[in-house]
PDB file of C-alpha atoms and ligand atoms in Angstrom:
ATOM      1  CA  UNK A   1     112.325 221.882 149.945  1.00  0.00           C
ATOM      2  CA  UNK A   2     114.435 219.573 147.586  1.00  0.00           C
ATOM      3  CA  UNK A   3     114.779 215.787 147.881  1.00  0.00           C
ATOM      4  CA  UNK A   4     118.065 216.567 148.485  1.00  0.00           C
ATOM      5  CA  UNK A   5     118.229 219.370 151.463  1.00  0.00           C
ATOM      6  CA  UNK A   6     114.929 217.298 153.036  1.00  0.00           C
ATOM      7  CA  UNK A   7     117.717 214.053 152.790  1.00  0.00           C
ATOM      8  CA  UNK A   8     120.496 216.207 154.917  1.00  0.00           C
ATOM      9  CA  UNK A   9     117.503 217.286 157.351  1.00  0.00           C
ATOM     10  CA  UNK A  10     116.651 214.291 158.216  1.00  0.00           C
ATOM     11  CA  UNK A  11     120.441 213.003 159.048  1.00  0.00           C
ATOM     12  CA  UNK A  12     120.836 216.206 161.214  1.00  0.00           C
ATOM     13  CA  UNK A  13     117.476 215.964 163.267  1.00  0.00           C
ATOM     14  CA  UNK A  14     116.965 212.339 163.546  1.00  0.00           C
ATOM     15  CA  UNK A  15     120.383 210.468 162.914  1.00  0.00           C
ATOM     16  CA  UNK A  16     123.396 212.796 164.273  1.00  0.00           C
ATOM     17  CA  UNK A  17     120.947 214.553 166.881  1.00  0.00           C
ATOM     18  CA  UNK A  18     119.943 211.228 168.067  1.00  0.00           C
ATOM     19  CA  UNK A  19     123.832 209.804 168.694  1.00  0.00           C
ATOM     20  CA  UNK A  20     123.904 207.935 165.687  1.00  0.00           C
ATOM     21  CA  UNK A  21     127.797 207.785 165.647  1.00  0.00           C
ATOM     22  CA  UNK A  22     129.515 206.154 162.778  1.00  0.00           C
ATOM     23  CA  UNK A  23     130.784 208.320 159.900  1.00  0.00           C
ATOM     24  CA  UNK A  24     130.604 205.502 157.467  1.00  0.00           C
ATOM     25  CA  UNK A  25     126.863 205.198 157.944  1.00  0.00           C
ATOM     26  CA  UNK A  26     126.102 209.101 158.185  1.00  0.00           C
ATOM     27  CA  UNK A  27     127.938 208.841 155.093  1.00  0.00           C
ATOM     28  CA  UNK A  28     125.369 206.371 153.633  1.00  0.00           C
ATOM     29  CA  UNK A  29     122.290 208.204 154.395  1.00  0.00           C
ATOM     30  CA  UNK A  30     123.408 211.657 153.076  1.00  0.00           C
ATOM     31  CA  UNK A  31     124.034 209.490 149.751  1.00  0.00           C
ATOM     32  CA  UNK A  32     120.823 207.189 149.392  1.00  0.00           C
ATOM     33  CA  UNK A  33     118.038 208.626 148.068  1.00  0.00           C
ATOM     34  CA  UNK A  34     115.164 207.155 149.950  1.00  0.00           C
ATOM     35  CA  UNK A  35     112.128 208.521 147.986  1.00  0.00           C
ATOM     36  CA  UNK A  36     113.372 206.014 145.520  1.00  0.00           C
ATOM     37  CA  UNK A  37     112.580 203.321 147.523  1.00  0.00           C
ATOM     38  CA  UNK A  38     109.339 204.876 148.407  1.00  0.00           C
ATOM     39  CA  UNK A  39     106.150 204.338 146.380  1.00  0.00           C
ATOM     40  CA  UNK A  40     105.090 207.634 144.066  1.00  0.00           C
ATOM     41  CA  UNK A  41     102.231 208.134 145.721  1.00  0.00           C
ATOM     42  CA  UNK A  42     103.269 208.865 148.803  1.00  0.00           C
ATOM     43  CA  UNK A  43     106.859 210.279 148.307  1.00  0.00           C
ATOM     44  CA  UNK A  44     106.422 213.343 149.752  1.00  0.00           C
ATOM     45  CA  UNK A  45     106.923 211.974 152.885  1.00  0.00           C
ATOM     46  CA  UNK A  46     110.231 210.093 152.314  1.00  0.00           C
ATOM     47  CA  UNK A  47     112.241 211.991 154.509  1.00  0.00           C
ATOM     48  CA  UNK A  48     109.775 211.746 157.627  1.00  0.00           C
ATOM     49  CA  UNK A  49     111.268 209.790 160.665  1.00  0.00           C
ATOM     50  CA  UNK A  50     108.458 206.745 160.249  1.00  0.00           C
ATOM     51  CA  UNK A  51     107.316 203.674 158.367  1.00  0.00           C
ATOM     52  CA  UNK A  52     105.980 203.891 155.470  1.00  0.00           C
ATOM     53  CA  UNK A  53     104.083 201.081 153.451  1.00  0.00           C
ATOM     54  CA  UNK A  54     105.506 199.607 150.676  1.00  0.00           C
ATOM     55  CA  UNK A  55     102.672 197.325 149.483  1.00  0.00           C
ATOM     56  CA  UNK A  56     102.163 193.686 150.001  1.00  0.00           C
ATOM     57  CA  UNK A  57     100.893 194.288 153.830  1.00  0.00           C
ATOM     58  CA  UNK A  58     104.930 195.667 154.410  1.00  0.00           C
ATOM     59  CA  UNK A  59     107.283 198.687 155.238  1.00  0.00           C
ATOM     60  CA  UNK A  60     110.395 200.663 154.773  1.00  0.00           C
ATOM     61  CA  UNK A  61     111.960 200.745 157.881  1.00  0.00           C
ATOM     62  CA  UNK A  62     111.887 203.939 159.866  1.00  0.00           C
ATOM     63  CA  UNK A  63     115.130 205.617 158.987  1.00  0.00           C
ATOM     64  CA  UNK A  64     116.313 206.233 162.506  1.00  0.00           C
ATOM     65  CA  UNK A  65     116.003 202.838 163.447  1.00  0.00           C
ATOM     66  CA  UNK A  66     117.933 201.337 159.933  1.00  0.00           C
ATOM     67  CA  UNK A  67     121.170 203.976 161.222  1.00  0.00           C
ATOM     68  CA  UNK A  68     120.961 202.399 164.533  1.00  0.00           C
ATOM     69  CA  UNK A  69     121.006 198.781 163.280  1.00  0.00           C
ATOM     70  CA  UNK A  70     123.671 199.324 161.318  1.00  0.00           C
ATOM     71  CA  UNK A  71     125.780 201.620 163.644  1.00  0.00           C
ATOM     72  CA  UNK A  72     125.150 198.831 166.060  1.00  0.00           C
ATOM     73  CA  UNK A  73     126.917 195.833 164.308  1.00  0.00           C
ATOM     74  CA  UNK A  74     129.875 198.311 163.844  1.00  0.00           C
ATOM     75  CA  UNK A  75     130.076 197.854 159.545  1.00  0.00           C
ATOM     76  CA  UNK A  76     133.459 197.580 157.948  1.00  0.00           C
ATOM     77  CA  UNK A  77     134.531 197.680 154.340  1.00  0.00           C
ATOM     78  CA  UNK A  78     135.706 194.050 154.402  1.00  0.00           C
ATOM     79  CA  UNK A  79     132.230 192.838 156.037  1.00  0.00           C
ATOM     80  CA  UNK A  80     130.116 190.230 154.217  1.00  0.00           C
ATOM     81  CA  UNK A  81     126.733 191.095 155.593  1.00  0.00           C
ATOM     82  CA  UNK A  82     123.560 188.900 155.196  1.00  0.00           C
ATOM     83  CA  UNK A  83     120.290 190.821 155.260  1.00  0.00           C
ATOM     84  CA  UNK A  84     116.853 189.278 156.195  1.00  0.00           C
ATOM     85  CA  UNK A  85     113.593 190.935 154.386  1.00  0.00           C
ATOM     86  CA  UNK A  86     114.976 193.275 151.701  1.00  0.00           C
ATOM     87  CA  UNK A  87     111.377 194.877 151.383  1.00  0.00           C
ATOM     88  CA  UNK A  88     111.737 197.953 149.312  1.00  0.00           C
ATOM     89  CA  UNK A  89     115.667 197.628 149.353  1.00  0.00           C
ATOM     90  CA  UNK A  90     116.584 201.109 150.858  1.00  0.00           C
ATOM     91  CA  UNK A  91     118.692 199.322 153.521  1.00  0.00           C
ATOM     92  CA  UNK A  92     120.171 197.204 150.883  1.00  0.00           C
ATOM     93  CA  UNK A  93     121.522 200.449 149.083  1.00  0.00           C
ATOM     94  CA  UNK A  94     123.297 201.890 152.248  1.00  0.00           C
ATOM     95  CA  UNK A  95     124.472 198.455 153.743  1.00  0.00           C
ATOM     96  CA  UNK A  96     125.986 198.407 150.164  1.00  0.00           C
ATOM     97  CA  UNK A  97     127.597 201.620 150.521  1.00  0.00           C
ATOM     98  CA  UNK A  98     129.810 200.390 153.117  1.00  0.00           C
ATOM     99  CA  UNK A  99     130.433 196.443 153.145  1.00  0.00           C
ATOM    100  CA  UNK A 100     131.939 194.634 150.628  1.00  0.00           C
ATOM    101  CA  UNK A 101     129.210 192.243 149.483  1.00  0.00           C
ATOM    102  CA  UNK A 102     125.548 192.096 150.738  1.00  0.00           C
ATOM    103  CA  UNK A 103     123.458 188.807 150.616  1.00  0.00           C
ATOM    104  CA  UNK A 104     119.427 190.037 151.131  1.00  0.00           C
ATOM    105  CA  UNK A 105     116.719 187.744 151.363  1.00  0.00           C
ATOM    106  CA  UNK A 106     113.354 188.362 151.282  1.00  0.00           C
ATOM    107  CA  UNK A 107     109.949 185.806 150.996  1.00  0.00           C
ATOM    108  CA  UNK A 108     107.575 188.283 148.846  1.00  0.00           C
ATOM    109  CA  UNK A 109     108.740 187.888 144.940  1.00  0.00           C
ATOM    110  CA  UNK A 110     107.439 190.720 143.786  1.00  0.00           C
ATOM    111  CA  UNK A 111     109.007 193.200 146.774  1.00  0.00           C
ATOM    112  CA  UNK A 112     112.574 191.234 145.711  1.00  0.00           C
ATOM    113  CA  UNK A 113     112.658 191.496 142.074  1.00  0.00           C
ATOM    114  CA  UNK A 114     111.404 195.551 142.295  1.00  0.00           C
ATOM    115  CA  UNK A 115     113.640 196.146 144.732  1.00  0.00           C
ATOM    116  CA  UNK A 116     116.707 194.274 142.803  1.00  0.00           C
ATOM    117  CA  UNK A 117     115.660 195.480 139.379  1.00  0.00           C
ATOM    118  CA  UNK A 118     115.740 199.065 141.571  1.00  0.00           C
ATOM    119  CA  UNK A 119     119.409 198.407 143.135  1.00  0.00           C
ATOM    120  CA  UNK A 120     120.612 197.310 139.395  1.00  0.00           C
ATOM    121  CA  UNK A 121     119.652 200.687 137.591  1.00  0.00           C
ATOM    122  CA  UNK A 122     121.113 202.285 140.690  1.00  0.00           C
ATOM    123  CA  UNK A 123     124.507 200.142 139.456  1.00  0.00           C
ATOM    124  CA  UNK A 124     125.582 198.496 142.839  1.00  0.00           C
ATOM    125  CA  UNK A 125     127.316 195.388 141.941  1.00  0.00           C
ATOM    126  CA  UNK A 126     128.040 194.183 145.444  1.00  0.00           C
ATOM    127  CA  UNK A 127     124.731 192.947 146.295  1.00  0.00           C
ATOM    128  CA  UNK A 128     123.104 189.126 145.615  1.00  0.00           C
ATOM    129  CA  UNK A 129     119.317 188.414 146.086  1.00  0.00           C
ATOM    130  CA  UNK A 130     117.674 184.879 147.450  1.00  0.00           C
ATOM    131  CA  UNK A 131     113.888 184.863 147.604  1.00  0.00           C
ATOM    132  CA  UNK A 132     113.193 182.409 150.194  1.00  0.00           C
ATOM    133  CA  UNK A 133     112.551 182.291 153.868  1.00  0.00           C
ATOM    134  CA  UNK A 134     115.193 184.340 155.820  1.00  0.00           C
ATOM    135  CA  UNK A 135     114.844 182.471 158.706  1.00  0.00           C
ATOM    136  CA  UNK A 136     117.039 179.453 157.401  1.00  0.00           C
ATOM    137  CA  UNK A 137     119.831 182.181 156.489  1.00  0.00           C
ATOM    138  CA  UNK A 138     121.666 182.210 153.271  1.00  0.00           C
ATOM    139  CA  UNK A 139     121.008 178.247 152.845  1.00  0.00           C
ATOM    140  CA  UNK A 140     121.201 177.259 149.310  1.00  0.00           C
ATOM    141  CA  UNK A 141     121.906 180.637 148.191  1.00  0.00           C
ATOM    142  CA  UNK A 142     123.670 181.613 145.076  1.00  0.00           C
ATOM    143  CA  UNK A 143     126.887 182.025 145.210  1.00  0.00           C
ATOM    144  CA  UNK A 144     127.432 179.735 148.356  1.00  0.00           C
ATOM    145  CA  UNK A 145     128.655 181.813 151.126  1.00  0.00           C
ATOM    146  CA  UNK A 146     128.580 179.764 154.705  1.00  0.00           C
ATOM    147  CA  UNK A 147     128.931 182.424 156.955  1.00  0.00           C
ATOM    148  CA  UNK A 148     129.443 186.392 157.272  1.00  0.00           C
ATOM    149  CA  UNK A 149     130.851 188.605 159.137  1.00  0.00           C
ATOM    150  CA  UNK A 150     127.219 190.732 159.996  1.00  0.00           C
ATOM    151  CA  UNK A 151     123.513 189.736 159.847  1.00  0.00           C
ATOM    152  CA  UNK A 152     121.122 192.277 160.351  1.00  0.00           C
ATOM    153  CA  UNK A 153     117.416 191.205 160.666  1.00  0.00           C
ATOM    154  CA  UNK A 154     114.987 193.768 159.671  1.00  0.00           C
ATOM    155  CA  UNK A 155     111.996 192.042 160.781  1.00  0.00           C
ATOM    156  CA  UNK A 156     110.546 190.896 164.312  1.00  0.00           C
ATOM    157  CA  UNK A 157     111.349 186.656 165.458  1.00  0.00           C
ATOM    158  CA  UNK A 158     109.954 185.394 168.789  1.00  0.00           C
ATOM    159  CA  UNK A 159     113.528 183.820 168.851  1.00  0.00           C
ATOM    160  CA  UNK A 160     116.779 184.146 167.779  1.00  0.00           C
ATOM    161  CA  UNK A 161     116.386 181.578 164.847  1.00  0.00           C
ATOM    162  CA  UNK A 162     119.361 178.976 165.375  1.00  0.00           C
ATOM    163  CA  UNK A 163     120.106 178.874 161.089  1.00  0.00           C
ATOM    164  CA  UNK A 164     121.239 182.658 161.883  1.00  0.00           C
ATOM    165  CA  UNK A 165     123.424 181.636 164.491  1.00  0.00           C
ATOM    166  CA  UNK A 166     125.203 178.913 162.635  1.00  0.00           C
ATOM    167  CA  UNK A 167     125.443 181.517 159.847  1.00  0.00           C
ATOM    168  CA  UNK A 168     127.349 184.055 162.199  1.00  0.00           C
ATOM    169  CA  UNK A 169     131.237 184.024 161.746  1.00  0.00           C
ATOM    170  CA  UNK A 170     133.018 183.930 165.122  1.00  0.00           C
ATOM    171  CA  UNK A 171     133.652 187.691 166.515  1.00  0.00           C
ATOM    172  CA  UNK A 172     130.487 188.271 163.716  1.00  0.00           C
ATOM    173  CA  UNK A 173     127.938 190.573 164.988  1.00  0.00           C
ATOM    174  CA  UNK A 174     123.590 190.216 164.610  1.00  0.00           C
ATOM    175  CA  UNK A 175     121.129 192.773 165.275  1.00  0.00           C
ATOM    176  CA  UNK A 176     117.485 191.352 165.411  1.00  0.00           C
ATOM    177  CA  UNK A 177     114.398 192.474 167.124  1.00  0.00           C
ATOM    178  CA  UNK A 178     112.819 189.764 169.437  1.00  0.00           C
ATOM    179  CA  UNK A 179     109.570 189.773 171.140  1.00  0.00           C
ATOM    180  CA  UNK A 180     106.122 189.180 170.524  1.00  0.00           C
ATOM    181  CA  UNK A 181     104.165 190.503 167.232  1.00  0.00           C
ATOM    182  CA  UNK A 182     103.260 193.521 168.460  1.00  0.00           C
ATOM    183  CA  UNK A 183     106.530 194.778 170.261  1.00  0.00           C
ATOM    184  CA  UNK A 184     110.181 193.486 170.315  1.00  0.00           C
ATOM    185  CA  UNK A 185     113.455 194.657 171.569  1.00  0.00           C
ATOM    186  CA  UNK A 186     116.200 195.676 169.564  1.00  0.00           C
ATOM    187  CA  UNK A 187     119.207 192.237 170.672  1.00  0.00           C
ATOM    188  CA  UNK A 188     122.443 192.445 169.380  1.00  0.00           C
ATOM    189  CA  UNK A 189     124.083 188.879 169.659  1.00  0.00           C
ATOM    190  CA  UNK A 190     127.882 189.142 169.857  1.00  0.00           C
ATOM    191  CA  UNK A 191     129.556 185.476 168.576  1.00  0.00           C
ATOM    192  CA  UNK A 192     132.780 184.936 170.449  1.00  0.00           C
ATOM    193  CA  UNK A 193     134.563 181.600 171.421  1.00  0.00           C
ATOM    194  CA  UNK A 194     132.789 181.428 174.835  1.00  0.00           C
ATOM    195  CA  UNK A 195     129.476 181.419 173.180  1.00  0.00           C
ATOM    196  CA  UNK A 196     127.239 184.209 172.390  1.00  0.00           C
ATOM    197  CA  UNK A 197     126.636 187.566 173.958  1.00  0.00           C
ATOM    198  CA  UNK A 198     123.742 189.240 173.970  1.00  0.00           C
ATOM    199  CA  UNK A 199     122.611 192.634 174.609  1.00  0.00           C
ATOM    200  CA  UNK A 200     119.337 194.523 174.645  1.00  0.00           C
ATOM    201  CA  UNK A 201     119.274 198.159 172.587  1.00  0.00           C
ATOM    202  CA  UNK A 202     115.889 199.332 173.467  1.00  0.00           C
ATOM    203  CA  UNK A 203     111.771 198.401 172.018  1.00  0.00           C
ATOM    204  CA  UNK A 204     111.236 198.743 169.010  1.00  0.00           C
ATOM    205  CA  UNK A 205     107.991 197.702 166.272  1.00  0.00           C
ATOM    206  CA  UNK A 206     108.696 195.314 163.195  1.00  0.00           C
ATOM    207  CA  UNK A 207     106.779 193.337 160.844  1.00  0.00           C
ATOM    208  CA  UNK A 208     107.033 189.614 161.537  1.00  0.00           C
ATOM    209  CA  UNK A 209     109.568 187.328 160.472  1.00  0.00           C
ATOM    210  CA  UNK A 210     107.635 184.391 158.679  1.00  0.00           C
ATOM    211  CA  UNK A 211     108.984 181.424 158.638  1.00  0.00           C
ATOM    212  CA  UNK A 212     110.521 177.589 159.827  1.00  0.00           C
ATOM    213  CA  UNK A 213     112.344 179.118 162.549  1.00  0.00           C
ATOM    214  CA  UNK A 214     109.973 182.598 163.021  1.00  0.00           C
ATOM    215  CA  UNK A 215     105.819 183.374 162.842  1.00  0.00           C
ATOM    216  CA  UNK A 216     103.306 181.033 161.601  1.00  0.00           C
ATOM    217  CA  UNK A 217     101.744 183.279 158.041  1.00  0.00           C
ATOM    218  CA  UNK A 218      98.466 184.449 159.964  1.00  0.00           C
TER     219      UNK A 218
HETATM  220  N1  SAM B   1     114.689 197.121 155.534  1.00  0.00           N
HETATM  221  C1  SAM B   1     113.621 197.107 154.582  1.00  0.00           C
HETATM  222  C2  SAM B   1     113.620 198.376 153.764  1.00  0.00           C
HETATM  223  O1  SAM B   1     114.573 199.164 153.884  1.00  0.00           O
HETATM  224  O2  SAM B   1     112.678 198.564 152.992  1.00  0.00           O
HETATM  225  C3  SAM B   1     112.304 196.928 155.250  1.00  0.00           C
HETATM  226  C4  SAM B   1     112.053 195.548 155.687  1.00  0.00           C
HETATM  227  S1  SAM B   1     110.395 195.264 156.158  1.00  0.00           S
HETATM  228  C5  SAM B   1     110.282 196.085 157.692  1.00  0.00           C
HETATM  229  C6  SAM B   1     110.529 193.547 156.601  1.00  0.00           C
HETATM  230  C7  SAM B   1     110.611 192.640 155.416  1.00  0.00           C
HETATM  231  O3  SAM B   1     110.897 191.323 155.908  1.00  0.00           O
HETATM  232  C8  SAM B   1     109.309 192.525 154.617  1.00  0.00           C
HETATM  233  O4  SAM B   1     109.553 192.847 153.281  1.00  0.00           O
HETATM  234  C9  SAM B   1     108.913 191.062 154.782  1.00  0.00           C
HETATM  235  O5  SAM B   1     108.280 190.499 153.654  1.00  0.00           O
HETATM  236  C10 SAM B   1     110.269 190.415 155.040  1.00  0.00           C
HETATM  237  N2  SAM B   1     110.206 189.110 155.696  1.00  0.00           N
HETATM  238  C11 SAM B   1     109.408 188.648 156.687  1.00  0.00           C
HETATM  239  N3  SAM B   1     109.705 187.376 157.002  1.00  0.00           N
HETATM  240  C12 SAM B   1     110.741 187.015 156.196  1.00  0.00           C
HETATM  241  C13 SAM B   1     111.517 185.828 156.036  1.00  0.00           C
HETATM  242  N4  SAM B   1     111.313 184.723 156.774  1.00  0.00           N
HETATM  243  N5  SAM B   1     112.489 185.820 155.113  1.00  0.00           N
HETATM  244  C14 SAM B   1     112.746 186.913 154.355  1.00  0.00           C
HETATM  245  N6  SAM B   1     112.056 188.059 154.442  1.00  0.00           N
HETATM  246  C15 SAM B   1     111.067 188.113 155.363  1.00  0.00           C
END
């Protein structure tokens, strides 16, 4: 089967028959290609519902769980979203698709500057790239940008780290996965003038988030 039929597939089976409800990120999916993102060797599986490896001990997201993220923190047009752990920068592409700037750290070099010179042939001109430690949020990222509207955290914290907090905009929305290394739940951490709300979406597995406010590097 083409790339392309194996792409609307997987959006049927695993996105729309699993409730994933917002048109805007259906939208994204049907237009990404993710065996881009995916190394050569292994391509032929780009369009299976899992993780794959990427190199450098990390993964691209499994796709069902990147639609949920994002249908979670409800994306609009307008949003400025700040991503932590860009990785192979499939997420990148379809948070692109739909806000109006994306900020994405990640700590490897090497995934960053594949994955940006990636997103640059592809031509998206809303994204900007920080290799750092995600933990501490946008901080001395270029072009300044204090806080935004949606921060989606695509690897697993024991806590929610407090720099991503501070970052939040009030009435913002996070999605992060907290827990221990080996299993997390899905939080969604709702900033409103009381405080912050937060609500649990379900387990889920990530990679460890490295860093100040995350993991120790093992
Ligand atoms: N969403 C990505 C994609 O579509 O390919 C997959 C992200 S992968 C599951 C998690 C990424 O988070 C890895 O690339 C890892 O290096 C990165 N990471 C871990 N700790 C980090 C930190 N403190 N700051 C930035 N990136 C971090």
């Amino acid at each position: 089967m083409k790339f392309e039929d194996q792409r609307k597939a997987m959006v049927k089976c695993h996105l729309l028959a699993r409730g994933v409800a917002s048109k805007k990120v259906i939208e994204a999916f049907l237009k990404v290609p993710r065996e881009l993102f995916v190394p050569r060797q292994i391509r032929h599986l780009s369009y299976n519902d899992s993780p794959l490896s990427i190199g450098e001990g990390q993964t691209i997201s499994q796709p069902y769980i990147v639609a949920l993220m994002m249908d979670l923190i409800d994306i609009q047009s307008s949003d400025k979203i700040l991503e932590i752990g860009t990785g192979s920068g499939y997420q990148t592409a379809l948070l692109a698709e739909i806000a109006k700037e994306v900020y994405t750290v990640e700590r490897i070099p090497v995934l960053l500057n594949r994955a940006k010179n990636l997103l640059n042939e592809m031509e998206y001109e809303n994204i900007f790239y920080k290799i750092g430690d995600g933990t501490k949020g946008w901080e001395n990222g270029i072009p300044t940008c204090l806080e935004f509207n949606k921060i989606i955290v695509a690897a697993a914290a024991p806590d929610i780290p407090e720099s991503l907090i501070n970052q939040l905009a009030m009435d913002g929305k996070m999605v992060i996965p907290t827990g221990n290394r080996a299993f997390q739940n899905l939080i969604v951490i709702d900033k409103t003038s009381e405080g912050t709300i937060h609500t649990n979406h379900g387990g889920c597995a990530f990679v460890p988030l490295i860093g100040e406010e995350g993991w120790y590097d093992s």
